[in-house]
Coordinates of C-alpha atoms and ligand atoms in Angstrom, one line a residue:
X846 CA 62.8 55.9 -39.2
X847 CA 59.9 53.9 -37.0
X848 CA 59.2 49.9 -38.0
X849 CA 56.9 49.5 -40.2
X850 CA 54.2 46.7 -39.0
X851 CA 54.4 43.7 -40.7
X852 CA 51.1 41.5 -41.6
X853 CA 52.8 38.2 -42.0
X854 CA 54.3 38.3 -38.3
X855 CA 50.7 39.3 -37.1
X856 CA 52.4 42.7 -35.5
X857 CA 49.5 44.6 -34.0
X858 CA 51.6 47.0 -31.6
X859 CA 49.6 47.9 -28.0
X860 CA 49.1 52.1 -28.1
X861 CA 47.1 52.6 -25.3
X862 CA 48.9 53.8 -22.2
X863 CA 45.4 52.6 -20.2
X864 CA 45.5 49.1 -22.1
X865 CA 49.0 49.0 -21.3
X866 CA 48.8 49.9 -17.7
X867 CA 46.1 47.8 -16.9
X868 CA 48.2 45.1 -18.4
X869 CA 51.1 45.4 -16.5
X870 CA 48.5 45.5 -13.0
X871 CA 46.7 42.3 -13.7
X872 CA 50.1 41.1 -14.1
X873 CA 52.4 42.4 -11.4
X874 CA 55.7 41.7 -11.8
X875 CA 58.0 41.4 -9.1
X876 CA 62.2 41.6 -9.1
X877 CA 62.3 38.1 -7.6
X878 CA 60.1 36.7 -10.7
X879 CA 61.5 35.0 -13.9
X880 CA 59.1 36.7 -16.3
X881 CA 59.2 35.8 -20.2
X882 CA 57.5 37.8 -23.2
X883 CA 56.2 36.2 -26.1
X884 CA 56.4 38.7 -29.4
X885 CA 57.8 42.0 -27.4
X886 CA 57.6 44.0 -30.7
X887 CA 58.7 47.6 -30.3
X888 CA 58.5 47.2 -26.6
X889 CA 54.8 48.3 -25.2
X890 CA 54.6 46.1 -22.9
X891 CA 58.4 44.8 -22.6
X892 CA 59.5 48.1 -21.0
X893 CA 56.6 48.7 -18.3
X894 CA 57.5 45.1 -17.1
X895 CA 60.8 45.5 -17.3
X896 CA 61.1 48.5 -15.1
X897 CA 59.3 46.5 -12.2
X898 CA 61.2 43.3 -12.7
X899 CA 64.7 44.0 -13.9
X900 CA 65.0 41.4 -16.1
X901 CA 63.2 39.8 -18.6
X902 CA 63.5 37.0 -21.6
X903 CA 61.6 37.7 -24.7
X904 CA 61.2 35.7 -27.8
X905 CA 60.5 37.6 -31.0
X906 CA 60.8 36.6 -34.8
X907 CA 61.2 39.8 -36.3
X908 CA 65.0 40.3 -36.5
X909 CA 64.9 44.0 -37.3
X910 CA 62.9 44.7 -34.4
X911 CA 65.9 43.2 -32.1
X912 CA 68.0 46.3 -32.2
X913 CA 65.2 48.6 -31.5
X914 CA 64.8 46.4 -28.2
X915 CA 68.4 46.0 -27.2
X916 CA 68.7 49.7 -27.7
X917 CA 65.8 51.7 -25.0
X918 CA 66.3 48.3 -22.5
X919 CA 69.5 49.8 -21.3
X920 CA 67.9 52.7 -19.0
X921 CA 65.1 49.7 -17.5
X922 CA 67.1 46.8 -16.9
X923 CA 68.8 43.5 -18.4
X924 CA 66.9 42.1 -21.2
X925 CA 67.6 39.2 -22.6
X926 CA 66.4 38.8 -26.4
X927 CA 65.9 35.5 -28.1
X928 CA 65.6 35.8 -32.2
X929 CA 63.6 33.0 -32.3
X930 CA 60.1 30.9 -33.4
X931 CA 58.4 31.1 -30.2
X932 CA 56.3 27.7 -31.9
X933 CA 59.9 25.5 -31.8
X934 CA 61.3 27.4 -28.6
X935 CA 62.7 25.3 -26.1
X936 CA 61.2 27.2 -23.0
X937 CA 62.7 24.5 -20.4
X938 CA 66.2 26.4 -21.2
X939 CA 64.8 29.5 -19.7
X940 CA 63.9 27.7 -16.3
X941 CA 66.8 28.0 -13.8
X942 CA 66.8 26.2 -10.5
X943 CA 63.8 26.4 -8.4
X944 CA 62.4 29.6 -10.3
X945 CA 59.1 28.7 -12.4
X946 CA 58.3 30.6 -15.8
X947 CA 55.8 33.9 -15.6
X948 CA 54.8 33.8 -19.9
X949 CA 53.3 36.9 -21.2
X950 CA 52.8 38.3 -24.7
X951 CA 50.4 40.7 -26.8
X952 CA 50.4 37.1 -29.1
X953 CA 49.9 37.0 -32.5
X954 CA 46.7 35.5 -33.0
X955 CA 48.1 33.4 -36.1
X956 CA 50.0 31.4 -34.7
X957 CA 48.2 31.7 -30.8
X958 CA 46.2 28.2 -30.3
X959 CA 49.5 26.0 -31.4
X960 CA 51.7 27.9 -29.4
X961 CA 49.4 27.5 -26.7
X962 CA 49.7 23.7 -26.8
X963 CA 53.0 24.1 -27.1
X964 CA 53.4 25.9 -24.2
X965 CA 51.2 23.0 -22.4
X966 CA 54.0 20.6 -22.9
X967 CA 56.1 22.8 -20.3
X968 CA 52.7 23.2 -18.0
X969 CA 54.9 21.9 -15.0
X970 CA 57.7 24.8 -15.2
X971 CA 55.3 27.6 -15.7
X972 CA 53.2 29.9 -12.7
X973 CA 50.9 30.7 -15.1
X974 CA 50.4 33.0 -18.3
X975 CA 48.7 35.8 -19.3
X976 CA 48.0 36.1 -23.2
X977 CA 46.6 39.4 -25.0
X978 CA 44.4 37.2 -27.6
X979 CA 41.4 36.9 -30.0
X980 CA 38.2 37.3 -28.1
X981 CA 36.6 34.9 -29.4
X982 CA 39.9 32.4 -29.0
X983 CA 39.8 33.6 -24.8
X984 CA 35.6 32.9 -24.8
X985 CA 36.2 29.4 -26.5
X986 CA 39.4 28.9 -24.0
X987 CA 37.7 30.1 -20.4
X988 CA 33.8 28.3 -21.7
X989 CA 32.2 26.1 -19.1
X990 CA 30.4 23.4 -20.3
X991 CA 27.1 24.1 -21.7
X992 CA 28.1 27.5 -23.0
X993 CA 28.2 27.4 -27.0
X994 CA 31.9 28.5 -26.8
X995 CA 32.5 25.0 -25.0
X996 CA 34.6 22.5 -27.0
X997 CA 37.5 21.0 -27.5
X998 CA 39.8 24.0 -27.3
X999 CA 38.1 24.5 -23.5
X1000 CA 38.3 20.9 -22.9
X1001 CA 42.1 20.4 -23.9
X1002 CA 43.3 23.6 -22.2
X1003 CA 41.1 23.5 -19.1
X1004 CA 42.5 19.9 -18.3
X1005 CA 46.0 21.8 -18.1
X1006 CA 45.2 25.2 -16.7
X1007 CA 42.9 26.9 -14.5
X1008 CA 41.5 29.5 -17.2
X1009 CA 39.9 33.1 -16.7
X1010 CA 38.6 35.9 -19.1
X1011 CA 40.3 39.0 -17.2
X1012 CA 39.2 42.0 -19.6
X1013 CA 38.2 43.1 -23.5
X1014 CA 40.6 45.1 -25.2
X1015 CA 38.9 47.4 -28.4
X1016 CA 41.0 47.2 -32.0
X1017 CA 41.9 51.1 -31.6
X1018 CA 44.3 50.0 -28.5
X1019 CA 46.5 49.1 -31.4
X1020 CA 48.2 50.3 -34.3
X1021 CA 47.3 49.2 -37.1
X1022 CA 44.1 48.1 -35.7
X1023 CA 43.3 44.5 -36.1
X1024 CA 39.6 43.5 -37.6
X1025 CA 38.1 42.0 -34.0
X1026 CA 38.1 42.7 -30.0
X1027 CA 41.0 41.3 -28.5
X1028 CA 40.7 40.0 -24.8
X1029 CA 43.3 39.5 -21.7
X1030 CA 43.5 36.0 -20.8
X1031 CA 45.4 34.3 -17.5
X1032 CA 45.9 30.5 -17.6
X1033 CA 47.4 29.1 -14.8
X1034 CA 49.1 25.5 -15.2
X1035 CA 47.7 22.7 -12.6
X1036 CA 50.1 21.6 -10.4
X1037 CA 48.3 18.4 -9.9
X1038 CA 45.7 17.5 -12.4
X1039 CA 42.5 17.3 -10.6
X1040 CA 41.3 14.7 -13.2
X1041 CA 43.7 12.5 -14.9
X1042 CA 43.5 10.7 -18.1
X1043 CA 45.3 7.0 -17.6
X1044 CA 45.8 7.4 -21.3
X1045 CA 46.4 10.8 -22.3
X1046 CA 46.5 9.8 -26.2
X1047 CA 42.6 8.1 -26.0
X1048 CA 41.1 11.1 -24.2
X1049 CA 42.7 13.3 -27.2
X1050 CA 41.4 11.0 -29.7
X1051 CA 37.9 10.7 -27.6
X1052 CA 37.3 14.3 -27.5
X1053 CA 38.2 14.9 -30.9
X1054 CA 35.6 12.3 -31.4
X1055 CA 32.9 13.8 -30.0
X1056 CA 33.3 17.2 -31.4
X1057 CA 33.4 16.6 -35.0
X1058 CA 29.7 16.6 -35.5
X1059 CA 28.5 19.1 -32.3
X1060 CA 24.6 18.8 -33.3
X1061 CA 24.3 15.0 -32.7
X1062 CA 24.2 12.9 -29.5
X1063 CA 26.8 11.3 -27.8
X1064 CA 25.7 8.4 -28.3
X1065 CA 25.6 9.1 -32.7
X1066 CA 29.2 10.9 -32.4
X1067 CA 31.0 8.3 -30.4
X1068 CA 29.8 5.4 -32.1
X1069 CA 33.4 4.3 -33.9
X1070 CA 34.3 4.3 -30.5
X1071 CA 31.4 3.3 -27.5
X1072 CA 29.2 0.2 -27.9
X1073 CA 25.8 -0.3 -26.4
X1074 CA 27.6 -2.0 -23.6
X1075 CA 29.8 0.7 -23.0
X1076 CA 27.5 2.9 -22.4
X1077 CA 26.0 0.6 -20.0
X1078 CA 29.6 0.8 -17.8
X1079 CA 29.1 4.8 -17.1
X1080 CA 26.7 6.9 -15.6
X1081 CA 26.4 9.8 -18.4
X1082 CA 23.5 9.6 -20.8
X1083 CA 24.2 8.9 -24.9
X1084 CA 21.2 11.6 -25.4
X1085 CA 23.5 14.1 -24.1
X1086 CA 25.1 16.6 -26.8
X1087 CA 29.2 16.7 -26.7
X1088 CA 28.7 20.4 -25.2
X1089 CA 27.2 18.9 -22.0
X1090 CA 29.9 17.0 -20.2
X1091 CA 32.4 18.8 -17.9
X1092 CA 36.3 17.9 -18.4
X1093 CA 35.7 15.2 -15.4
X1094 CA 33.1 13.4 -17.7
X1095 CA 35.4 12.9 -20.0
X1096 CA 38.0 11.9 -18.5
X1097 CA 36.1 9.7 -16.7
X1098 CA 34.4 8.1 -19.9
X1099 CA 38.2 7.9 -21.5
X1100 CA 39.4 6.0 -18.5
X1101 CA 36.4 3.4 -18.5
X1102 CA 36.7 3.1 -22.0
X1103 CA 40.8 2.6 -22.0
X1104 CA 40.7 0.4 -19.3
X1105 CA 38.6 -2.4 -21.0
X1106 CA 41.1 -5.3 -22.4
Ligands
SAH755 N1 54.0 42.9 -27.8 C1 54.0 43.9 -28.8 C2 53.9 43.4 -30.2 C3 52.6 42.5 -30.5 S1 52.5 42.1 -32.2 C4 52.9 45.0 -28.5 O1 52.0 44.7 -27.8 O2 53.0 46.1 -29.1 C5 53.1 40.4 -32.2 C6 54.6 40.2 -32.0 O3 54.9 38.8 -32.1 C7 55.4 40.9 -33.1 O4 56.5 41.6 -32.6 C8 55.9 39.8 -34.0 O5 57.0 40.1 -34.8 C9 56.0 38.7 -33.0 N2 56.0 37.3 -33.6 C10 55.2 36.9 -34.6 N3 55.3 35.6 -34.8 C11 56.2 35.1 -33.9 C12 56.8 33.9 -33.5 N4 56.4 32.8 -34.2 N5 57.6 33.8 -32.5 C13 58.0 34.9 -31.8 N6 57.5 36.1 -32.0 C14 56.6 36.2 -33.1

């Protein structure tokens, strides 16, 4: 009997009844709410939420954890289990008239940054999310600029999503432990972009740019892609390293630099 945890779906399952509760608070579920869990597992998290909302979506690989889910979801509420690559899930089908998506999920941490930008790519049907992740994925995803966490992961996800560290979680929360802290992330989707790239693809490609050597200037790391002159159009300095400039600087520097015929 008991599931035995499997490495290669990155199944660290949540033991702590404290961990767990303090979980479920910083997320509040309500009835009313369309909530959906990312990687329920054997249910730590799925059933807490469940008793509060009455329904819930999850999305999980592992097909011989489905039964075990379908099975103690009975006494909660209706629970309504996709066997499914939460990476190639079409989360749009889950949105039903005016409701907006509530994504939660103990992640696992392989596969957590490209699921995140998937996820991005439904930003407008979503309230917000709240991840269980890598610490040092959540410092790199909530970093201001300045911080050496800052970079392209903060940049890319903070031009989406409003982005807060909420609490650390230690490995023996789990079972089997995993090597690192884990933290409690909420990210919560702009509904209008306060800054917005006229060319979403050149501000990609501009702060991949100047990330790929984080030591040198500006001026050294953008040079394939900023002349003298174009410097000369903007008001931030080329001595500046890439770890300096806010998401408004560069989207402001991608929009000059687009613009130009
Ligand atoms: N939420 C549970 C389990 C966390 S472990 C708990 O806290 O105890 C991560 C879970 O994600 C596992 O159940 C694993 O099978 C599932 N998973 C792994 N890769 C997945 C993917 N690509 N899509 C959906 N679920 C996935």
């Amino acid at each position: 009997m008991g599931h035995i945890p499997r490495k290669r779906f990155g199944q660290h399952f949540l033991q702590d009844e404290s961990v767990i509760q303090h979980l479920v608070d910083v997320i509040a579920p309500r009835a009313e709410e369309h909530l959906v869990e990312i990687g329920p597992g054997q249910g730590a998290l799925t059933f807490p939420i469940l008793k509060l909302s009455r329904q819930l979506d999850v999305v999980e690989l592992d097909r011989d954890l489905i039964p075990i889910l379908n099975a103690r979801a009975k006494e909660f509420g209706k629970l309504i289990v996709h066997e499914a690559d939460a990476l190639e899930f079409d989360f749009s089908q889950l949105v039903e008239k005016n409701l907006p998506l509530r994504i939660i999920g103990n992640l696992p941490y392989n596969i957590s940054t490209p699921l995140i930008f998937h996820l991005l790519g439904f930003a407008d049907s979503i309230t917000d999310m709240h991840f269980m992740l890598q610490k040092e994925v959540v410092d790199r995803l909530a970093a201001a600029p300045g911080n050496s966490d800052y970079g392209r992961l903060s940049i890319m996800v903070q031009y989406h999503c409003q982005v807060t560290s909420l609490f650390d979680v230690p490995p023996d929360a789990f079972y089997p432990p995993p090597k690192v802290t884990s933290s409690i992330v909420r990210m919560l989707p702009h509904h209008t972009l306060p800054f917005t790239a006229n060319n979403y693809f050149h501000f990609k490609n501009l702060v991949k740019q100047a990330f790929s050597q984080r030591r040198k200037t500006l001026r050294n790391c953008l040079k394939l892609l900023m002349t003298d002159e174009d410097w000369q159009k903007t008001d931030i300095l080329p001595t500046l390293r890439p770890e300096q400039l806010s998401v408004k600087d560069y989207v402001g520097l991608s929009n000059i630099l687009s613009n130009v015929e």
